[in-house]
Structure formats: C-alpha cells, structure tokens
PDB file of C-alpha atoms in Angstrom:
ATOM      1  CA  MET A   1      -4.272  -8.241 -23.025  1.00  0.00           C
ATOM      2  CA  LEU A   2      -1.210  -6.201 -22.521  1.00  0.00           C
ATOM      3  CA  SER A   3       1.741  -6.755 -24.600  1.00  0.00           C
ATOM      4  CA  CYS A   4       5.225  -5.171 -24.896  1.00  0.00           C
ATOM      5  CA  SER A   5       6.954  -4.099 -28.062  1.00  0.00           C
ATOM      6  CA  ARG A   6      10.460  -5.545 -29.053  1.00  0.00           C
ATOM      7  CA  GLU A   7      11.836  -2.049 -28.443  1.00  0.00           C
ATOM      8  CA  GLU A   8      10.881  -2.222 -24.690  1.00  0.00           C
ATOM      9  CA  VAL A   9      12.385  -5.597 -24.078  1.00  0.00           C
ATOM     10  CA  ASP A  10      16.109  -5.949 -23.531  1.00  0.00           C
ATOM     11  CA  ILE A  11      16.031  -9.685 -24.219  1.00  0.00           C
ATOM     12  CA  THR A  12      15.664 -11.583 -27.487  1.00  0.00           C
ATOM     13  CA  SER A  13      12.997 -14.254 -27.751  1.00  0.00           C
ATOM     14  CA  ASP A  14      11.356 -16.252 -30.417  1.00  0.00           C
ATOM     15  CA  LYS A  15       7.869 -15.535 -29.248  1.00  0.00           C
ATOM     16  CA  LEU A  16       5.757 -13.935 -26.616  1.00  0.00           C
ATOM     17  CA  MET A  17       3.591 -15.911 -24.048  1.00  0.00           C
ATOM     18  CA  PRO A  18       0.537 -14.756 -22.158  1.00  0.00           C
ATOM     19  CA  ILE A  19       1.254 -14.915 -18.405  1.00  0.00           C
ATOM     20  CA  THR A  20      -1.697 -14.414 -15.952  1.00  0.00           C
ATOM     21  CA  PHE A  21      -1.221 -12.547 -12.591  1.00  0.00           C
ATOM     22  CA  ASN A  22      -3.843 -13.314 -10.038  1.00  0.00           C
ATOM     23  CA  ILE A  23      -3.695 -10.300  -7.676  1.00  0.00           C
ATOM     24  CA  GLY A  24      -5.293 -10.333  -4.250  1.00  0.00           C
ATOM     25  CA  ILE A  25      -4.799  -8.072  -1.032  1.00  0.00           C
ATOM     26  CA  GLY A  26      -3.507  -9.619   2.206  1.00  0.00           C
ATOM     27  CA  HIS A  27      -5.616  -8.533   5.211  1.00  0.00           C
ATOM     28  CA  ASN A  28      -4.368  -7.976   8.828  1.00  0.00           C
ATOM     29  CA  ASP A  29      -7.337  -8.401  11.045  1.00  0.00           C
ATOM     30  CA  SER A  30      -5.907  -6.249  13.840  1.00  0.00           C
ATOM     31  CA  ARG A  31      -6.426  -3.244  11.693  1.00  0.00           C
ATOM     32  CA  ALA A  32      -9.953  -1.765  11.525  1.00  0.00           C
ATOM     33  CA  ILE A  33      -9.473   0.725   8.950  1.00  0.00           C
ATOM     34  CA  SER A  34      -8.700   0.380   5.141  1.00  0.00           C
ATOM     35  CA  ASP A  35      -9.272  -3.194   3.973  1.00  0.00           C
ATOM     36  CA  GLY A  36      -8.247  -2.377   0.442  1.00  0.00           C
ATOM     37  CA  THR A  37     -11.768  -2.072  -1.044  1.00  0.00           C
ATOM     38  CA  SER A  38     -11.220   1.556  -1.901  1.00  0.00           C
ATOM     39  CA  VAL A  39      -8.208   0.666  -4.143  1.00  0.00           C
ATOM     40  CA  ASN A  40      -8.926   1.636  -7.757  1.00  0.00           C
ATOM     41  CA  GLN A  41      -5.447   2.134  -9.142  1.00  0.00           C
ATOM     42  CA  LEU A  42      -2.757  -0.398 -10.000  1.00  0.00           C
ATOM     43  CA  VAL A  43       0.671   0.404 -11.003  1.00  0.00           C
ATOM     44  CA  TYR A  44       2.970  -2.268 -12.181  1.00  0.00           C
ATOM     45  CA  ALA A  45       6.173  -3.060 -14.248  1.00  0.00           C
ATOM     46  CA  VAL A  46       8.137  -6.246 -15.060  1.00  0.00           C
ATOM     47  CA  PHE A  47      11.964  -6.546 -14.836  1.00  0.00           C
ATOM     48  CA  GLY A  48      14.413  -9.126 -16.083  1.00  0.00           C
ATOM     49  CA  ASP A  49      16.969 -10.911 -13.937  1.00  0.00           C
ATOM     50  CA  LYS A  50      19.509  -8.200 -14.414  1.00  0.00           C
ATOM     51  CA  GLY A  51      17.160  -5.332 -13.659  1.00  0.00           C
ATOM     52  CA  GLN A  52      16.343  -4.538 -17.318  1.00  0.00           C
ATOM     53  CA  VAL A  53      12.743  -3.318 -18.224  1.00  0.00           C
ATOM     54  CA  VAL A  54      10.624  -5.955 -19.734  1.00  0.00           C
ATOM     55  CA  ILE A  55       7.375  -4.056 -19.440  1.00  0.00           C
ATOM     56  CA  PRO A  56       7.647  -0.414 -18.386  1.00  0.00           C
ATOM     57  CA  LYS A  57       5.559   1.233 -15.571  1.00  0.00           C
ATOM     58  CA  THR A  58       1.898   0.777 -16.535  1.00  0.00           C
ATOM     59  CA  VAL A  59      -1.026   2.358 -14.613  1.00  0.00           C
ATOM     60  CA  VAL A  60      -4.556   0.747 -14.513  1.00  0.00           C
ATOM     61  CA  ASN A  61      -7.495   2.650 -13.230  1.00  0.00           C
ATOM     62  CA  ASP A  62     -10.386   0.429 -12.402  1.00  0.00           C
ATOM     63  CA  ASN A  63     -13.100   0.798  -9.750  1.00  0.00           C
ATOM     64  CA  GLY A  64     -13.662  -3.024  -9.661  1.00  0.00           C
ATOM     65  CA  LEU A  65      -9.965  -3.793  -8.798  1.00  0.00           C
ATOM     66  CA  PHE A  66     -10.594  -5.572  -5.623  1.00  0.00           C
ATOM     67  CA  SER A  67     -14.354  -5.876  -5.489  1.00  0.00           C
ATOM     68  CA  SER A  68     -13.744  -9.634  -5.539  1.00  0.00           C
ATOM     69  CA  SER A  69     -11.040 -11.711  -3.899  1.00  0.00           C
ATOM     70  CA  ASN A  70      -8.721 -11.662  -6.875  1.00  0.00           C
ATOM     71  CA  TYR A  71      -8.074  -9.434  -9.708  1.00  0.00           C
ATOM     72  CA  GLY A  72      -6.456 -10.857 -12.971  1.00  0.00           C
ATOM     73  CA  ILE A  73      -4.130  -9.268 -15.376  1.00  0.00           C
ATOM     74  CA  THR A  74      -2.641 -11.041 -18.441  1.00  0.00           C
ATOM     75  CA  MET A  75       0.628  -9.787 -19.907  1.00  0.00           C
ATOM     76  CA  SER A  76       2.662 -11.069 -22.940  1.00  0.00           C
ATOM     77  CA  LEU A  77       6.184 -11.658 -21.925  1.00  0.00           C
ATOM     78  CA  PRO A  78       9.162 -13.137 -23.943  1.00  0.00           C
ATOM     79  CA  SER A  79       9.326 -16.910 -23.770  1.00  0.00           C
ATOM     80  CA  GLY A  80      12.034 -18.257 -21.563  1.00  0.00           C
ATOM     81  CA  THR A  81      12.716 -14.864 -19.891  1.00  0.00           C
ATOM     82  CA  ARG A  82      13.507 -14.912 -16.110  1.00  0.00           C
ATOM     83  CA  CYS A  83      11.307 -12.092 -14.609  1.00  0.00           C
ATOM     84  CA  ARG A  84       9.899 -10.707 -11.674  1.00  0.00           C
ATOM     85  CA  ALA A  85       6.926  -8.132 -11.389  1.00  0.00           C
ATOM     86  CA  VAL A  86       6.378  -5.178  -9.104  1.00  0.00           C
ATOM     87  CA  PHE A  87       2.889  -4.027  -8.149  1.00  0.00           C
ATOM     88  CA  TRP A  88       1.571  -1.078  -6.266  1.00  0.00           C
ATOM     89  CA  ALA A  89      -2.116  -0.569  -5.458  1.00  0.00           C
ATOM     90  CA  GLN A  90      -3.822   2.700  -4.110  1.00  0.00           C
ATOM     91  CA  ASN A  91      -6.776   4.821  -4.362  1.00  0.00           C
ATOM     92  CA  LYS A  92      -6.346   7.060  -7.341  1.00  0.00           C
ATOM     93  CA  ALA A  93      -6.508  10.029  -4.814  1.00  0.00           C
ATOM     94  CA  GLY A  94      -3.080   8.761  -3.489  1.00  0.00           C
ATOM     95  CA  GLU A  95      -1.493  10.388  -6.562  1.00  0.00           C
ATOM     96  CA  ALA A  96      -1.490  13.601  -4.481  1.00  0.00           C
ATOM     97  CA  TYR A  97       0.837  11.797  -1.884  1.00  0.00           C
ATOM     98  CA  TYR A  98       2.839   9.342  -3.878  1.00  0.00           C
ATOM     99  CA  SER A  99       4.890   9.718  -7.035  1.00  0.00           C
ATOM    100  CA  ILE A 100       6.504   6.657  -8.758  1.00  0.00           C
ATOM    101  CA  THR A 101       9.194   6.920 -11.298  1.00  0.00           C
ATOM    102  CA  ASP A 102       9.460   4.854 -14.417  1.00  0.00           C
ATOM    103  CA  ASP A 103      11.890   2.553 -12.591  1.00  0.00           C
ATOM    104  CA  MET A 104       9.516   2.098  -9.808  1.00  0.00           C
ATOM    105  CA  ASN A 105      11.018   4.245  -7.088  1.00  0.00           C
ATOM    106  CA  LEU A 106       8.412   5.711  -4.781  1.00  0.00           C
ATOM    107  CA  GLU A 107       8.643   9.097  -3.122  1.00  0.00           C
ATOM    108  CA  VAL A 108       6.088  10.010  -0.361  1.00  0.00           C
ATOM    109  CA  ASP A 109       4.762  13.565   0.333  1.00  0.00           C
ATOM    110  CA  TYR A 110       3.495  13.686   3.885  1.00  0.00           C
ATOM    111  CA  GLN A 111       1.886  17.104   3.531  1.00  0.00           C
ATOM    112  CA  GLY A 112      -1.721  17.118   4.278  1.00  0.00           C
ATOM    113  CA  SER A 113      -4.212  15.915   6.976  1.00  0.00           C
ATOM    114  CA  ASN A 114      -4.051  13.280   9.588  1.00  0.00           C
ATOM    115  CA  ASN A 115      -6.566  10.409   9.748  1.00  0.00           C
ATOM    116  CA  ASP A 116      -6.728  10.075   5.937  1.00  0.00           C
ATOM    117  CA  GLU A 117      -7.600   6.586   4.785  1.00  0.00           C
ATOM    118  CA  LEU A 118      -6.860   7.473   1.163  1.00  0.00           C
ATOM    119  CA  ARG A 119      -3.002   7.462   2.118  1.00  0.00           C
ATOM    120  CA  ASP A 120      -3.367   3.550   2.430  1.00  0.00           C
ATOM    121  CA  ALA A 121      -1.415   1.517  -0.245  1.00  0.00           C
ATOM    122  CA  PHE A 122      -0.345  -2.033  -0.947  1.00  0.00           C
ATOM    123  CA  TRP A 123       2.752  -3.412  -2.561  1.00  0.00           C
ATOM    124  CA  CYS A 124       4.364  -6.732  -3.720  1.00  0.00           C
ATOM    125  CA  VAL A 125       7.394  -7.795  -5.801  1.00  0.00           C
ATOM    126  CA  THR A 126       7.094 -11.373  -7.082  1.00  0.00           C
ATOM    127  CA  GLU A 127       9.676 -14.054  -6.813  1.00  0.00           C
ATOM    128  CA  PHE A 128      11.686 -14.678 -10.096  1.00  0.00           C
ATOM    129  CA  PHE A 129       9.616 -16.853 -12.609  1.00  0.00           C
ATOM    130  CA  THR A 130      10.564 -18.082 -15.992  1.00  0.00           C
ATOM    131  CA  VAL A 131       8.001 -17.351 -18.662  1.00  0.00           C
ATOM    132  CA  SER A 132       6.547 -20.477 -20.187  1.00  0.00           C
ATOM    133  CA  GLU A 133       3.359 -21.707 -21.616  1.00  0.00           C
ATOM    134  CA  GLY A 134       0.413 -21.637 -19.164  1.00  0.00           C
ATOM    135  CA  ASN A 135       2.080 -19.486 -16.569  1.00  0.00           C
ATOM    136  CA  LYS A 136       0.070 -18.231 -13.664  1.00  0.00           C
ATOM    137  CA  VAL A 137       1.694 -16.153 -10.997  1.00  0.00           C
ATOM    138  CA  SER A 138       0.017 -15.468  -7.706  1.00  0.00           C
ATOM    139  CA  VAL A 139       0.440 -11.949  -6.205  1.00  0.00           C
ATOM    140  CA  ILE A 140      -0.462 -10.985  -2.651  1.00  0.00           C
ATOM    141  CA  LEU A 141      -0.406  -7.336  -2.033  1.00  0.00           C
ATOM    142  CA  GLU A 142       0.566  -6.377   1.555  1.00  0.00           C
ATOM    143  CA  ARG A 143       0.178  -2.891   3.260  1.00  0.00           C
ATOM    144  CA  VAL A 144       3.452  -0.852   2.630  1.00  0.00           C
ATOM    145  CA  PHE A 145       2.940   1.595   5.345  1.00  0.00           C
ATOM    146  CA  ALA A 146       2.915   1.372   9.080  1.00  0.00           C
ATOM    147  CA  GLN A 147      -0.535   2.270  10.413  1.00  0.00           C
ATOM    148  CA  LEU A 148       0.230   4.308  13.553  1.00  0.00           C
ATOM    149  CA  ASN A 149      -2.894   4.180  15.771  1.00  0.00           C
ATOM    150  CA  ALA A 150      -3.618   6.069  19.038  1.00  0.00           C
ATOM    151  CA  ALA A 151      -6.596   4.990  20.972  1.00  0.00           C
ATOM    152  CA  THR A 152      -8.321   4.885  24.311  1.00  0.00           C
ATOM    153  CA  TYR A 153     -11.066   3.101  26.238  1.00  0.00           C
ATOM    154  CA  PRO A 154     -14.444   4.624  25.216  1.00  0.00           C
ATOM    155  CA  PHE A 155     -15.330   5.371  28.911  1.00  0.00           C
ATOM    156  CA  ASP A 156     -12.080   7.078  29.551  1.00  0.00           C
ATOM    157  CA  TRP A 157     -12.407   9.355  26.494  1.00  0.00           C
ATOM    158  CA  GLU A 158     -15.946  10.254  27.286  1.00  0.00           C
ATOM    159  CA  TYR A 159     -15.055  11.037  30.801  1.00  0.00           C
ATOM    160  CA  VAL A 160     -12.108  13.184  29.749  1.00  0.00           C
ATOM    161  CA  GLN A 161     -14.256  15.291  27.381  1.00  0.00           C
ATOM    162  CA  GLU A 162     -16.963  15.651  29.792  1.00  0.00           C
ATOM    163  CA  PHE A 163     -14.633  16.674  32.621  1.00  0.00           C
ATOM    164  CA  TYR A 164     -12.850  19.403  30.613  1.00  0.00           C
ATOM    165  CA  GLY A 165     -15.979  20.396  28.670  1.00  0.00           C
ATOM    166  CA  PHE A 166     -14.907  19.822  25.028  1.00  0.00           C
ATOM    167  CA  LYS A 167     -15.823  17.665  22.183  1.00  0.00           C
ATOM    168  CA  ALA A 168     -12.801  16.458  20.150  1.00  0.00           C
ATOM    169  CA  THR A 169     -13.464  15.827  16.356  1.00  0.00           C
ATOM    170  CA  LYS A 170     -10.086  16.268  14.926  1.00  0.00           C
ATOM    171  CA  SER A 171      -6.460  15.143  15.770  1.00  0.00           C
ATOM    172  CA  SER A 172      -3.063  15.786  14.358  1.00  0.00           C
ATOM    173  CA  VAL A 173       0.380  14.052  14.721  1.00  0.00           C
ATOM    174  CA  VAL A 174       3.932  15.080  14.699  1.00  0.00           C
ATOM    175  CA  ILE A 175       6.447  12.368  13.802  1.00  0.00           C
ATOM    176  CA  THR A 176      10.238  12.714  13.507  1.00  0.00           C
ATOM    177  CA  ASN A 177      12.772  10.740  11.352  1.00  0.00           C
ATOM    178  CA  VAL A 178      10.417   9.130   8.903  1.00  0.00           C
ATOM    179  CA  ALA A 179      11.546   7.507   5.695  1.00  0.00           C
ATOM    180  CA  ASN A 180       9.974   9.114   2.531  1.00  0.00           C
ATOM    181  CA  ARG A 181      11.398   6.998  -0.340  1.00  0.00           C
ATOM    182  CA  MET A 182      11.186   3.283  -1.338  1.00  0.00           C
ATOM    183  CA  ASN A 183      12.715   1.251  -4.132  1.00  0.00           C
ATOM    184  CA  LEU A 184       9.756  -0.861  -4.959  1.00  0.00           C
ATOM    185  CA  LEU A 185      11.840  -3.441  -6.845  1.00  0.00           C
ATOM    186  CA  SER A 186      14.359  -4.083  -3.879  1.00  0.00           C
ATOM    187  CA  GLY A 187      12.070  -3.067  -0.999  1.00  0.00           C
ATOM    188  CA  GLU A 188      14.749  -0.659   0.402  1.00  0.00           C
ATOM    189  CA  VAL A 189      13.534   2.480   2.136  1.00  0.00           C
ATOM    190  CA  SER A 190      15.570   5.674   2.481  1.00  0.00           C
ATOM    191  CA  GLY A 191      15.233   9.303   3.421  1.00  0.00           C
ATOM    192  CA  SER A 192      14.430  10.948   6.780  1.00  0.00           C
ATOM    193  CA  VAL A 193      11.871  13.622   7.228  1.00  0.00           C
ATOM    194  CA  ASN A 194       9.818  15.040   9.945  1.00  0.00           C
ATOM    195  CA  VAL A 195       6.187  14.728   9.540  1.00  0.00           C
ATOM    196  CA  ASN A 196       3.524  17.254  10.624  1.00  0.00           C
ATOM    197  CA  PHE A 197       0.018  16.163   9.686  1.00  0.00           C
ATOM    198  CA  THR A 198      -2.530  18.867   9.968  1.00  0.00           C
ATOM    199  CA  PRO A 199      -5.890  18.178  11.979  1.00  0.00           C
ATOM    200  CA  GLY A 200      -8.042  15.580  10.302  1.00  0.00           C
ATOM    201  CA  ASN A 201     -11.319  14.082  11.353  1.00  0.00           C
ATOM    202  CA  ILE A 202     -10.972  11.390  14.014  1.00  0.00           C
ATOM    203  CA  PRO A 203     -11.953   8.007  12.553  1.00  0.00           C
ATOM    204  CA  ALA A 204     -15.562   6.962  13.486  1.00  0.00           C
ATOM    205  CA  GLU A 205     -14.552   3.160  13.502  1.00  0.00           C
ATOM    206  CA  ILE A 206     -13.831   1.196  16.557  1.00  0.00           C
ATOM    207  CA  LEU A 207     -10.424  -0.168  16.952  1.00  0.00           C
ATOM    208  CA  ALA A 208     -10.343  -3.740  18.178  1.00  0.00           C
ATOM    209  CA  SER A 209      -7.130  -4.768  19.420  1.00  0.00           C
ATOM    210  CA  ASP A 210      -5.575  -7.570  21.770  1.00  0.00           C
ATOM    211  CA  VAL A 211      -3.260  -5.291  23.676  1.00  0.00           C
ATOM    212  CA  ASP A 212      -2.696  -7.859  26.435  1.00  0.00           C
ATOM    213  CA  ALA A 213      -2.004 -10.621  23.933  1.00  0.00           C
ATOM    214  CA  ASP A 214      -4.488 -12.775  25.772  1.00  0.00           C
ATOM    215  CA  GLY A 215      -6.362 -13.817  22.642  1.00  0.00           C
ATOM    216  CA  LYS A 216      -9.316 -11.517  23.309  1.00  0.00           C
ATOM    217  CA  ASP A 217      -9.905  -8.312  21.420  1.00  0.00           C
ATOM    218  CA  GLU A 218     -11.049  -5.251  23.243  1.00  0.00           C
ATOM    219  CA  ASP A 219     -12.760  -2.250  21.698  1.00  0.00           C
ATOM    220  CA  TYR A 220     -11.065   1.241  21.723  1.00  0.00           C
ATOM    221  CA  THR A 221     -12.059   4.679  20.613  1.00  0.00           C
ATOM    222  CA  TYR A 222      -9.692   6.127  17.945  1.00  0.00           C
ATOM    223  CA  LEU A 223      -7.735   9.320  18.726  1.00  0.00           C
ATOM    224  CA  SER A 224      -5.526   9.257  15.690  1.00  0.00           C
ATOM    225  CA  MET A 225      -4.536   7.090  12.714  1.00  0.00           C
ATOM    226  CA  SER A 226      -1.621   7.961  10.463  1.00  0.00           C
ATOM    227  CA  TYR A 227       0.282   6.110   7.586  1.00  0.00           C
ATOM    228  CA  VAL A 228       4.063   6.354   7.566  1.00  0.00           C
ATOM    229  CA  LEU A 229       6.762   4.555   5.684  1.00  0.00           C
ATOM    230  CA  ALA A 230       8.788   2.632   8.304  1.00  0.00           C
ATOM    231  CA  GLY A 231      12.389   1.601   7.929  1.00  0.00           C
ATOM    232  CA  GLU A 232      14.036  -1.265   9.609  1.00  0.00           C
TER     233      GLU A 232
END
C-alpha cells in the first residue's frame, strides 16, 4: 500500500482511506505495433481540486504491469478529499526520451532513431472523485502519441526494390512543427520543434488498415513508423 504523509497533503482530514485504482490499456485495433505489453514503468501523482499535490510523483517499475488485463494500485488518501489522479505508462527505456517533472509536466526528446517501439507511451487523467470508504477508480490509459505510419502494398514494394536493385532495411523521417511538451494534468500540449529521426530498422510487422473505409482491412508493408506528440 502506498500512503502519503501529512506534510505532502495540503488538505486536512481526520483519517486516510485506501483507494484502489484498476488500470488498463485501451487498444486501437488499427495499429499493428505496440499493444502495451512492453510497458514496465508507471508514473503517477494525485492532485486536489485546486491543483495541490496530494501524492507527489511516484515511479513504479514492474515487468508485470500489463501482463494481465488490469493492474491494481492501492493508495491511502485523505477521507472526503476531492481528487483526480494522473498516470503515465511506458517502457523504462523511455526515460531516454521523456522527462516528467514533479508537477507532471512532460518534455519529449526526439533525438534518436526512427521505427522505435520503445517510444510508445500511454496516459490518463481521471475525472474528479471524492475519497470515501470502498472507493474504486477505473483508469483506462490511451496512447498519448500519434503513430505516424508510412506503408505500401507488398507487391509494389517488392517490385520497386527489384527494379532498382536494392534492399531497404532502414528508414528515417523528417517532421516539422511538432509539439514537445505536455501538461499531463490539463492535457495541454505546447512547444514546436523539427524532428529528424535517424535511420532505424523498418518494422517487420504487417500493417492491417482499412484505407477505403469499406470495413475490410488490407495488409500493407511498413516503410516507416514514428511517434510524435500531436497538437490540436
């Protein structure tokens, strides 16, 4: 059980109540890469209704985070307090790309290779809830980044490579005007940078997508896959 000291809580309360958060990852079936199973680090914090810190930023490293459909965390929170919780989940290797401040502001470092699945990450901020006995809060983490895919029909890609006499194994991407900061409590993104991913191995997976919106998926060969923080 994770509990907070009275010094960390800017709210008075007669007692603390155990609150259970059932955490799962939402899935988008149109995306063939990164289903969340590589996630092994969870970062969270709890805030009061005036933005005051109830539980400061906490990091949990656990290889079994999402080996099942839901992962449970129990926290002790002040009874009667109106709160909301912020969660961020990633592979621990993502620490090379993402920094999160104590007040849950995210900064993204886009340096590095293209086609890197370890850049995938998931996020959720709950609705406000009032702490009471028996509280259980459902948390569904969703992908925070846009997954920018480039793909082609397998036959076309094989023909192009055969015609020009080359075998492509890596790809890179240049993207302009990409957000690189996010307030994880408010969901607001900011910043503007140009991204130049270095060549990375082209994904071996097949991209199944319904391009014509006719309800039928077609299989495509990946050329490139990138994660970027998309603004409005």
